[in-house]
PDB file of C-alpha atoms in Angstrom:
ATOM      1  CA  MET M   1     -16.149 -18.308   3.269  1.00  0.00           C
ATOM      2  CA  TRP M   2     -17.444 -16.888   0.011  1.00  0.00           C
ATOM      3  CA  SER M   3     -16.856 -13.464   1.624  1.00  0.00           C
ATOM      4  CA  TRP M   4     -12.955 -14.571   1.715  1.00  0.00           C
ATOM      5  CA  VAL M   5     -13.136 -15.960  -1.922  1.00  0.00           C
ATOM      6  CA  LEU M   6     -14.826 -13.023  -3.185  1.00  0.00           C
ATOM      7  CA  HIS M   7     -12.011 -10.917  -1.346  1.00  0.00           C
ATOM      8  CA  ARG M   8      -9.452 -12.462  -2.929  1.00  0.00           C
ATOM      9  CA  ILE M   9     -10.874 -12.755  -6.648  1.00  0.00           C
ATOM     10  CA  THR M  10     -11.783  -8.895  -6.398  1.00  0.00           C
ATOM     11  CA  GLY M  11      -8.168  -8.082  -4.813  1.00  0.00           C
ATOM     12  CA  VAL M  12      -6.239  -9.971  -7.428  1.00  0.00           C
ATOM     13  CA  ALA M  13      -8.679  -8.213 -10.241  1.00  0.00           C
ATOM     14  CA  ILE M  14      -7.723  -5.014  -8.649  1.00  0.00           C
ATOM     15  CA  PHE M  15      -3.977  -5.628  -8.441  1.00  0.00           C
ATOM     16  CA  PHE M  16      -3.796  -6.407 -12.314  1.00  0.00           C
ATOM     17  CA  PHE M  17      -5.888  -3.205 -13.443  1.00  0.00           C
ATOM     18  CA  LEU M  18      -3.249  -1.253 -10.710  1.00  0.00           C
ATOM     19  CA  LEU M  19      -0.431  -2.398 -12.712  1.00  0.00           C
ATOM     20  CA  VAL M  20      -1.982  -1.258 -16.203  1.00  0.00           C
ATOM     21  CA  HIS M  21      -3.027   1.844 -14.387  1.00  0.00           C
ATOM     22  CA  VAL M  22       0.062   2.811 -13.530  1.00  0.00           C
ATOM     23  CA  LEU M  23       1.533   2.066 -16.851  1.00  0.00           C
ATOM     24  CA  ASP M  24      -1.047   4.188 -18.921  1.00  0.00           C
ATOM     25  CA  THR M  25      -1.020   6.841 -16.425  1.00  0.00           C
ATOM     26  CA  ALA M  26       3.065   6.781 -16.739  1.00  0.00           C
ATOM     27  CA  LEU M  27       2.591   7.700 -20.474  1.00  0.00           C
ATOM     28  CA  VAL M  28       1.739  11.467 -19.706  1.00  0.00           C
ATOM     29  CA  ARG M  29       5.337  11.922 -19.268  1.00  0.00           C
ATOM     30  CA  LEU M  30       6.077  10.746 -22.797  1.00  0.00           C
ATOM     31  CA  SER M  31       3.562  13.119 -24.973  1.00  0.00           C
ATOM     32  CA  PRO M  32      -0.147  14.273 -24.718  1.00  0.00           C
ATOM     33  CA  GLU M  33      -0.849  12.248 -27.897  1.00  0.00           C
ATOM     34  CA  ALA M  34       0.326   9.113 -26.493  1.00  0.00           C
ATOM     35  CA  TYR M  35      -1.677   9.368 -23.341  1.00  0.00           C
ATOM     36  CA  ASN M  36      -4.659  10.469 -24.988  1.00  0.00           C
ATOM     37  CA  ALA M  37      -4.215   7.439 -27.320  1.00  0.00           C
ATOM     38  CA  VAL M  38      -4.509   5.020 -24.762  1.00  0.00           C
ATOM     39  CA  ILE M  39      -6.685   6.598 -22.295  1.00  0.00           C
ATOM     40  CA  SER M  40      -9.382   6.832 -25.218  1.00  0.00           C
ATOM     41  CA  THR M  41      -9.359   2.786 -24.811  1.00  0.00           C
ATOM     42  CA  TYR M  42     -11.027   3.714 -21.479  1.00  0.00           C
ATOM     43  CA  LYS M  43     -13.990   4.900 -23.582  1.00  0.00           C
ATOM     44  CA  ILE M  44     -15.179   2.355 -25.630  1.00  0.00           C
ATOM     45  CA  PRO M  45     -18.286   0.970 -24.678  1.00  0.00           C
ATOM     46  CA  LEU M  46     -16.761  -2.565 -23.819  1.00  0.00           C
ATOM     47  CA  ILE M  47     -14.050  -1.213 -21.709  1.00  0.00           C
ATOM     48  CA  GLY M  48     -16.567   1.149 -20.243  1.00  0.00           C
ATOM     49  CA  LEU M  49     -18.813  -1.805 -18.930  1.00  0.00           C
ATOM     50  CA  ALA M  50     -15.846  -3.457 -17.342  1.00  0.00           C
ATOM     51  CA  GLU M  51     -15.183  -0.190 -15.521  1.00  0.00           C
ATOM     52  CA  LEU M  52     -18.692  -1.204 -13.742  1.00  0.00           C
ATOM     53  CA  GLY M  53     -17.104  -4.714 -12.893  1.00  0.00           C
ATOM     54  CA  LEU M  54     -13.948  -2.618 -11.411  1.00  0.00           C
ATOM     55  CA  VAL M  55     -15.863  -0.403  -9.344  1.00  0.00           C
ATOM     56  CA  ALA M  56     -18.191  -3.198  -8.215  1.00  0.00           C
ATOM     57  CA  ALA M  57     -14.797  -5.201  -6.875  1.00  0.00           C
ATOM     58  CA  ILE M  58     -13.662  -2.292  -5.602  1.00  0.00           C
ATOM     59  CA  LEU M  59     -16.874  -1.432  -3.415  1.00  0.00           C
ATOM     60  CA  PHE M  60     -16.984  -5.023  -2.274  1.00  0.00           C
ATOM     61  CA  HIS M  61     -13.271  -5.300  -1.372  1.00  0.00           C
ATOM     62  CA  ALA M  62     -13.281  -2.185   0.359  1.00  0.00           C
ATOM     63  CA  LEU M  63     -16.302  -2.793   2.337  1.00  0.00           C
ATOM     64  CA  ASN M  64     -15.485  -6.400   3.234  1.00  0.00           C
ATOM     65  CA  GLY M  65     -12.369  -5.145   4.219  1.00  0.00           C
ATOM     66  CA  VAL M  66     -13.895  -2.909   6.850  1.00  0.00           C
ATOM     67  CA  ARG M  67     -15.737  -5.912   7.785  1.00  0.00           C
ATOM     68  CA  VAL M  68     -12.629  -8.082   8.408  1.00  0.00           C
ATOM     69  CA  ILE M  69     -11.174  -4.938  10.515  1.00  0.00           C
ATOM     70  CA  LEU M  70     -14.290  -5.043  12.768  1.00  0.00           C
ATOM     71  CA  ILE M  71     -14.285  -8.856  13.117  1.00  0.00           C
ATOM     72  CA  ASP M  72     -10.536  -8.586  14.461  1.00  0.00           C
ATOM     73  CA  PHE M  73     -10.479  -5.386  16.566  1.00  0.00           C
ATOM     74  CA  TRP M  74     -14.343  -5.318  17.622  1.00  0.00           C
ATOM     75  CA  ARG M  75     -15.378  -7.564  20.559  1.00  0.00           C
ATOM     76  CA  LYS M  76     -18.476  -8.324  18.794  1.00  0.00           C
ATOM     77  CA  GLY M  77     -17.142  -8.604  15.258  1.00  0.00           C
ATOM     78  CA  VAL M  78     -17.082 -12.443  15.133  1.00  0.00           C
ATOM     79  CA  LYS M  79     -20.896 -12.358  16.253  1.00  0.00           C
ATOM     80  CA  TYR M  80     -22.283 -10.318  13.753  1.00  0.00           C
ATOM     81  CA  GLN M  81     -19.794 -11.290  10.890  1.00  0.00           C
ATOM     82  CA  ASN M  82     -22.951 -12.777   8.996  1.00  0.00           C
ATOM     83  CA  VAL M  83     -25.422  -9.868   9.286  1.00  0.00           C
ATOM     84  CA  MET M  84     -22.095  -7.591   8.568  1.00  0.00           C
ATOM     85  CA  PHE M  85     -21.629  -9.439   5.407  1.00  0.00           C
ATOM     86  CA  TRP M  86     -25.377  -8.872   4.071  1.00  0.00           C
ATOM     87  CA  ILE M  87     -24.427  -5.196   5.207  1.00  0.00           C
ATOM     88  CA  VAL M  88     -21.686  -4.974   2.952  1.00  0.00           C
ATOM     89  CA  ILE M  89     -23.617  -6.348   0.134  1.00  0.00           C
ATOM     90  CA  ALA M  90     -26.484  -4.018   0.637  1.00  0.00           C
ATOM     91  CA  ILE M  91     -24.253  -0.867   0.717  1.00  0.00           C
ATOM     92  CA  ALA M  92     -21.897  -1.934  -2.080  1.00  0.00           C
ATOM     93  CA  ALA M  93     -25.482  -2.227  -4.049  1.00  0.00           C
ATOM     94  CA  ILE M  94     -26.663   0.766  -3.378  1.00  0.00           C
ATOM     95  CA  ALA M  95     -23.444   2.623  -4.015  1.00  0.00           C
ATOM     96  CA  PHE M  96     -22.980   0.832  -7.410  1.00  0.00           C
ATOM     97  CA  LEU M  97     -26.775   1.825  -8.251  1.00  0.00           C
ATOM     98  CA  GLY M  98     -25.715   5.264  -7.743  1.00  0.00           C
ATOM     99  CA  PHE M  99     -22.805   5.035  -9.796  1.00  0.00           C
ATOM    100  CA  ALA M 100     -23.607   2.793 -12.645  1.00  0.00           C
ATOM    101  CA  PRO M 101     -26.435   4.882 -14.758  1.00  0.00           C
ATOM    102  CA  ARG M 102     -24.145   8.052 -14.421  1.00  0.00           C
ATOM    103  CA  HIS M 103     -21.167   6.034 -15.631  1.00  0.00           C
ATOM    104  CA  LEU M 104     -23.257   4.212 -18.480  1.00  0.00           C
ATOM    105  CA  SER M 105     -24.231   7.906 -19.342  1.00  0.00           C
ATOM    106  CA  HIS M 106     -20.943   9.044 -19.783  1.00  0.00           C
ATOM    107  CA  VAL M 107     -19.804   6.168 -21.455  1.00  0.00           C
ATOM    108  CA  PHE M 108     -23.027   5.510 -24.087  1.00  0.00           C
ATOM    109  CA  GLY M 109     -23.383   9.469 -24.227  1.00  0.00           C
ATOM    110  CA  PHE M 110     -27.105   9.501 -23.157  1.00  0.00           C
ATOM    111  CA  GLU M 111     -28.818  12.198 -20.745  1.00  0.00           C
ATOM    112  CA  ILE M 112     -29.765  11.355 -17.230  1.00  0.00           C
TER     113      ILE M 112
ATOM    114  CA  MET Z   1       6.667 -26.043   1.779  1.00  0.00           C
ATOM    115  CA  SER Z   2       5.937 -28.535   4.597  1.00  0.00           C
ATOM    116  CA  ILE Z   3       3.947 -26.652   7.350  1.00  0.00           C
ATOM    117  CA  VAL Z   4       5.410 -26.623  10.665  1.00  0.00           C
ATOM    118  CA  ILE Z   5       2.920 -26.287  13.603  1.00  0.00           C
ATOM    119  CA  GLU Z   6       4.714 -25.327  16.985  1.00  0.00           C
ATOM    120  CA  GLN Z   7       3.826 -26.852  20.053  1.00  0.00           C
ATOM    121  CA  PRO Z   8       0.838 -25.333  22.099  1.00  0.00           C
ATOM    122  CA  ARG Z   9       2.078 -22.304  24.588  1.00  0.00           C
ATOM    123  CA  SER Z  10       5.624 -22.401  22.879  1.00  0.00           C
ATOM    124  CA  PRO Z  11       6.977 -18.777  23.082  1.00  0.00           C
ATOM    125  CA  ARG Z  12       7.316 -16.972  20.042  1.00  0.00           C
ATOM    126  CA  SER Z  13      10.678 -16.901  19.076  1.00  0.00           C
ATOM    127  CA  ARG Z  14      11.992 -13.403  19.404  1.00  0.00           C
ATOM    128  CA  LYS Z  15      15.560 -13.784  16.776  1.00  0.00           C
ATOM    129  CA  SER Z  16      14.074 -11.238  14.372  1.00  0.00           C
ATOM    130  CA  ALA Z  17      11.231  -8.938  14.010  1.00  0.00           C
ATOM    131  CA  ASN Z  18       7.824 -10.066  13.740  1.00  0.00           C
ATOM    132  CA  TRP Z  19       7.268  -9.054   9.835  1.00  0.00           C
ATOM    133  CA  GLU Z  20       4.331 -11.095   9.769  1.00  0.00           C
ATOM    134  CA  LYS Z  21       2.437  -9.134  12.176  1.00  0.00           C
ATOM    135  CA  TYR Z  22       3.507  -5.910  10.491  1.00  0.00           C
ATOM    136  CA  GLY Z  23       2.394  -7.067   7.267  1.00  0.00           C
ATOM    137  CA  TRP Z  24      -0.918  -8.255   8.864  1.00  0.00           C
ATOM    138  CA  LEU Z  25      -1.083  -4.604  10.401  1.00  0.00           C
ATOM    139  CA  TYR Z  26      -0.146  -2.865   7.307  1.00  0.00           C
ATOM    140  CA  MET Z  27      -3.033  -4.209   4.977  1.00  0.00           C
ATOM    141  CA  ARG Z  28      -5.659  -2.885   7.474  1.00  0.00           C
ATOM    142  CA  ALA Z  29      -4.040   0.471   8.478  1.00  0.00           C
ATOM    143  CA  SER Z  30      -3.459   1.090   4.407  1.00  0.00           C
ATOM    144  CA  GLY Z  31      -7.068  -0.438   3.679  1.00  0.00           C
ATOM    145  CA  VAL Z  32      -8.554   2.315   5.973  1.00  0.00           C
ATOM    146  CA  VAL Z  33      -6.280   5.253   4.185  1.00  0.00           C
ATOM    147  CA  LEU Z  34      -7.040   3.413   0.567  1.00  0.00           C
ATOM    148  CA  ILE Z  35     -10.851   3.441   1.308  1.00  0.00           C
ATOM    149  CA  PHE Z  36     -10.549   7.235   1.281  1.00  0.00           C
ATOM    150  CA  LEU Z  37      -7.988   7.909  -1.282  1.00  0.00           C
ATOM    151  CA  ILE Z  38      -9.405   5.602  -4.049  1.00  0.00           C
ATOM    152  CA  PHE Z  39     -13.345   6.548  -3.084  1.00  0.00           C
ATOM    153  CA  GLY Z  40     -11.892  10.019  -3.840  1.00  0.00           C
ATOM    154  CA  HIS Z  41     -10.168   9.523  -6.972  1.00  0.00           C
ATOM    155  CA  LEU Z  42     -13.109   7.236  -8.482  1.00  0.00           C
ATOM    156  CA  PHE Z  43     -15.388  10.562  -7.302  1.00  0.00           C
ATOM    157  CA  THR Z  44     -13.432  13.153  -9.127  1.00  0.00           C
ATOM    158  CA  ASN Z  45     -12.209  11.262 -12.259  1.00  0.00           C
ATOM    159  CA  LEU Z  46     -15.604   9.175 -12.862  1.00  0.00           C
ATOM    160  CA  PHE Z  47     -18.488  10.667 -11.310  1.00  0.00           C
ATOM    161  CA  LEU Z  48     -18.077  14.619 -11.609  1.00  0.00           C
ATOM    162  CA  GLY Z  49     -18.734  16.410 -14.662  1.00  0.00           C
ATOM    163  CA  GLU Z  50     -18.258  14.230 -17.849  1.00  0.00           C
ATOM    164  CA  GLY Z  51     -16.595  11.191 -16.049  1.00  0.00           C
ATOM    165  CA  ILE Z  52     -14.335   8.934 -17.965  1.00  0.00           C
ATOM    166  CA  LYS Z  53     -15.218  10.759 -21.125  1.00  0.00           C
ATOM    167  CA  ALA Z  54     -13.408  14.381 -19.719  1.00  0.00           C
ATOM    168  CA  ILE Z  55     -10.134  12.321 -18.895  1.00  0.00           C
ATOM    169  CA  ASP Z  56      -7.519  13.374 -20.955  1.00  0.00           C
ATOM    170  CA  PHE Z  57      -3.993  15.038 -20.913  1.00  0.00           C
ATOM    171  CA  ALA Z  58      -5.398  18.345 -20.290  1.00  0.00           C
ATOM    172  CA  PHE Z  59      -7.413  16.940 -17.670  1.00  0.00           C
ATOM    173  CA  VAL Z  60      -4.386  15.209 -15.698  1.00  0.00           C
ATOM    174  CA  GLY Z  61      -2.164  17.869 -16.368  1.00  0.00           C
ATOM    175  CA  GLY Z  62      -4.818  20.411 -14.590  1.00  0.00           C
ATOM    176  CA  LYS Z  63      -4.881  18.107 -11.330  1.00  0.00           C
ATOM    177  CA  TRP Z  64      -1.033  17.728 -11.235  1.00  0.00           C
ATOM    178  CA  SER Z  65      -0.504  20.854 -11.253  1.00  0.00           C
ATOM    179  CA  ASP Z  66      -1.787  21.406  -7.705  1.00  0.00           C
ATOM    180  CA  PRO Z  67       0.380  19.653  -5.021  1.00  0.00           C
ATOM    181  CA  PHE Z  68      -2.722  18.310  -3.556  1.00  0.00           C
ATOM    182  CA  TRP Z  69      -3.832  15.868  -6.282  1.00  0.00           C
ATOM    183  CA  GLN Z  70      -0.001  15.169  -6.751  1.00  0.00           C
ATOM    184  CA  VAL Z  71       0.278  14.351  -2.604  1.00  0.00           C
ATOM    185  CA  TRP Z  72      -3.100  12.266  -3.146  1.00  0.00           C
ATOM    186  CA  ASP Z  73      -1.939   9.930  -6.019  1.00  0.00           C
ATOM    187  CA  LEU Z  74       1.544   9.516  -4.772  1.00  0.00           C
ATOM    188  CA  LEU Z  75       0.088   8.331  -1.515  1.00  0.00           C
ATOM    189  CA  MET Z  76      -1.838   6.339  -3.444  1.00  0.00           C
ATOM    190  CA  LEU Z  77       0.207   4.624  -5.858  1.00  0.00           C
ATOM    191  CA  TRP Z  78       2.785   3.723  -2.843  1.00  0.00           C
ATOM    192  CA  LEU Z  79      -0.231   2.616  -0.327  1.00  0.00           C
ATOM    193  CA  ALA Z  80      -2.126   0.569  -2.943  1.00  0.00           C
ATOM    194  CA  LEU Z  81       0.705  -1.083  -4.736  1.00  0.00           C
ATOM    195  CA  ILE Z  82       2.606  -2.582  -1.555  1.00  0.00           C
ATOM    196  CA  HIS Z  83      -1.270  -3.569  -0.296  1.00  0.00           C
ATOM    197  CA  GLY Z  84      -1.724  -5.160  -3.351  1.00  0.00           C
ATOM    198  CA  THR Z  85       1.551  -6.817  -3.787  1.00  0.00           C
ATOM    199  CA  ASN Z  86       1.858  -8.178  -0.100  1.00  0.00           C
ATOM    200  CA  GLY Z  87      -2.300  -9.447  -0.473  1.00  0.00           C
ATOM    201  CA  MET Z  88      -0.566 -11.398  -4.275  1.00  0.00           C
ATOM    202  CA  ARG Z  89       1.930 -12.587  -1.866  1.00  0.00           C
ATOM    203  CA  THR Z  90      -0.517 -14.209   0.357  1.00  0.00           C
ATOM    204  CA  ILE Z  91      -2.153 -15.821  -2.348  1.00  0.00           C
ATOM    205  CA  VAL Z  92       1.250 -17.023  -3.491  1.00  0.00           C
ATOM    206  CA  ASN Z  93       2.010 -18.413  -0.247  1.00  0.00           C
ATOM    207  CA  ASP Z  94      -1.154 -20.543   0.373  1.00  0.00           C
ATOM    208  CA  TYR Z  95      -1.282 -21.865  -3.503  1.00  0.00           C
ATOM    209  CA  THR Z  96       2.148 -22.831  -4.241  1.00  0.00           C
ATOM    210  CA  GLU Z  97       3.589 -25.860  -3.182  1.00  0.00           C
ATOM    211  CA  ARG Z  98       7.568 -26.037  -4.247  1.00  0.00           C
ATOM    212  CA  GLU Z  99       9.513 -23.569  -2.157  1.00  0.00           C
ATOM    213  CA  ALA Z 100      11.509 -22.600  -5.720  1.00  0.00           C
ATOM    214  CA  VAL Z 101       8.301 -21.452  -7.102  1.00  0.00           C
ATOM    215  CA  ARG Z 102       7.215 -19.365  -4.330  1.00  0.00           C
ATOM    216  CA  LYS Z 103      10.372 -17.729  -3.959  1.00  0.00           C
ATOM    217  CA  THR Z 104      10.288 -16.650  -7.591  1.00  0.00           C
ATOM    218  CA  LEU Z 105       6.972 -15.585  -7.562  1.00  0.00           C
ATOM    219  CA  VAL Z 106       7.435 -13.441  -4.634  1.00  0.00           C
ATOM    220  CA  TRP Z 107      10.403 -11.728  -5.701  1.00  0.00           C
ATOM    221  CA  SER Z 108       8.618 -11.166  -9.041  1.00  0.00           C
ATOM    222  CA  LEU Z 109       5.586  -9.133  -7.041  1.00  0.00           C
ATOM    223  CA  TRP Z 110       8.020  -7.081  -5.286  1.00  0.00           C
ATOM    224  CA  SER Z 111      10.343  -6.346  -8.354  1.00  0.00           C
ATOM    225  CA  ILE Z 112       7.009  -5.532  -9.999  1.00  0.00           C
ATOM    226  CA  CYS Z 113       5.848  -3.347  -7.256  1.00  0.00           C
ATOM    227  CA  ALA Z 114       9.185  -1.677  -6.923  1.00  0.00           C
ATOM    228  CA  VAL Z 115       9.428  -0.688 -10.450  1.00  0.00           C
ATOM    229  CA  LEU Z 116       6.066   0.470 -10.492  1.00  0.00           C
ATOM    230  CA  ILE Z 117       6.263   2.686  -7.218  1.00  0.00           C
ATOM    231  CA  VAL Z 118       9.935   4.139  -8.721  1.00  0.00           C
ATOM    232  CA  LEU Z 119       7.904   5.105 -12.432  1.00  0.00           C
ATOM    233  CA  GLY Z 120       4.814   6.232 -10.861  1.00  0.00           C
ATOM    234  CA  THR Z 121       7.134   8.614  -8.490  1.00  0.00           C
ATOM    235  CA  LEU Z 122       9.124   9.632 -11.263  1.00  0.00           C
ATOM    236  CA  VAL Z 123       6.207  10.530 -13.173  1.00  0.00           C
ATOM    237  CA  VAL Z 124       4.444  12.409 -10.226  1.00  0.00           C
ATOM    238  CA  PHE Z 125       7.265  14.587  -9.707  1.00  0.00           C
ATOM    239  CA  THR Z 126       8.775  15.167 -13.344  1.00  0.00           C
ATOM    240  CA  PHE Z 127       5.774  15.477 -14.813  1.00  0.00           C
ATOM    241  CA  ASP Z 128       5.558  18.792 -17.302  1.00  0.00           C
ATOM    242  CA  PRO Z 129       1.829  20.122 -17.948  1.00  0.00           C
ATOM    243  CA  CYS Z 130       3.115  22.423 -20.604  1.00  0.00           C
ATOM    244  CA  PRO Z 131       5.669  20.242 -22.412  1.00  0.00           C
ATOM    245  CA  ALA Z 132       7.763  22.374 -25.156  1.00  0.00           C
ATOM    246  CA  GLY Z 133       6.666  21.787 -28.971  1.00  0.00           C
ATOM    247  CA  ALA Z 134       3.095  19.902 -28.097  1.00  0.00           C
ATOM    248  CA  ALA Z 135       0.021  20.674 -30.079  1.00  0.00           C
ATOM    249  CA  ALA Z 136      -1.635  23.435 -27.901  1.00  0.00           C
ATOM    250  CA  GLU Z 137      -5.141  22.054 -27.836  1.00  0.00           C
ATOM    251  CA  LEU Z 138      -4.173  18.950 -26.251  1.00  0.00           C
ATOM    252  CA  LEU Z 139      -2.702  21.141 -22.885  1.00  0.00           C
ATOM    253  CA  PRO Z 140      -4.433  22.545 -20.042  1.00  0.00           C
ATOM    254  CA  SER Z 141      -6.040  25.892 -20.367  1.00  0.00           C
ATOM    255  CA  PHE Z 142      -3.087  27.606 -18.256  1.00  0.00           C
ATOM    256  CA  CYS Z 143      -0.559  26.460 -20.522  1.00  0.00           C
ATOM    257  CA  PRO Z 144       1.554  29.737 -22.151  1.00  0.00           C
ATOM    258  CA  ALA Z 145       1.171  27.813 -25.640  1.00  0.00           C
ATOM    259  CA  LYS Z 146      -2.726  28.196 -25.667  1.00  0.00           C
TER     260      LYS Z 146
END
């Protein structure tokens, strides 16, 4: 049940980011200055941290989506749904730990 | 919306196409494709090179002068917006109680989806990486103004 709740919450969050992201990217059609002005807000530390949250949400939603597909289509999917949930969490955590230091080094300008 | 539960073993009515089934299949099919598209997008834009610090007009101009990334981003736009809107529709269907509210919200969701798909598609296809009169230092390196 918690995987279902998390799938919904991360899905809604990603949806609202997608709306904003299509609009900010559309500014390339207006002028280089307009696009650069808006995209520079993505580089401030607070938004840089929010991007970590976005990537974490995407990682969970994507991997749990694979789990949902396996539950639906794989004969043993229902039997292994619980262990697959923890596999999802583990892979998401590993990928997140691979991404976070690199992203933070870009946002805060340090070398790793 | 009151819930009507059909009698057990009653055959599915075949008066119209089974849209809910196609929606259900779409979420899974588009989801699999989006995993590749979005992780590829995150890897090239946020992980490689200087990551978020390197993203500006010149970066986007450089990417979209290549049809490969135009098609990539166009596919991502269409698949993700329809996937997200259909997911939001599912949530609206689950939590709204009045039919008029439900219909208004679902209609709004698909309207926003359509507007953003049209906007995004136009931007990808009509984008000029070297707009006349723009400051040269903001443009990609291949622009004649450089």
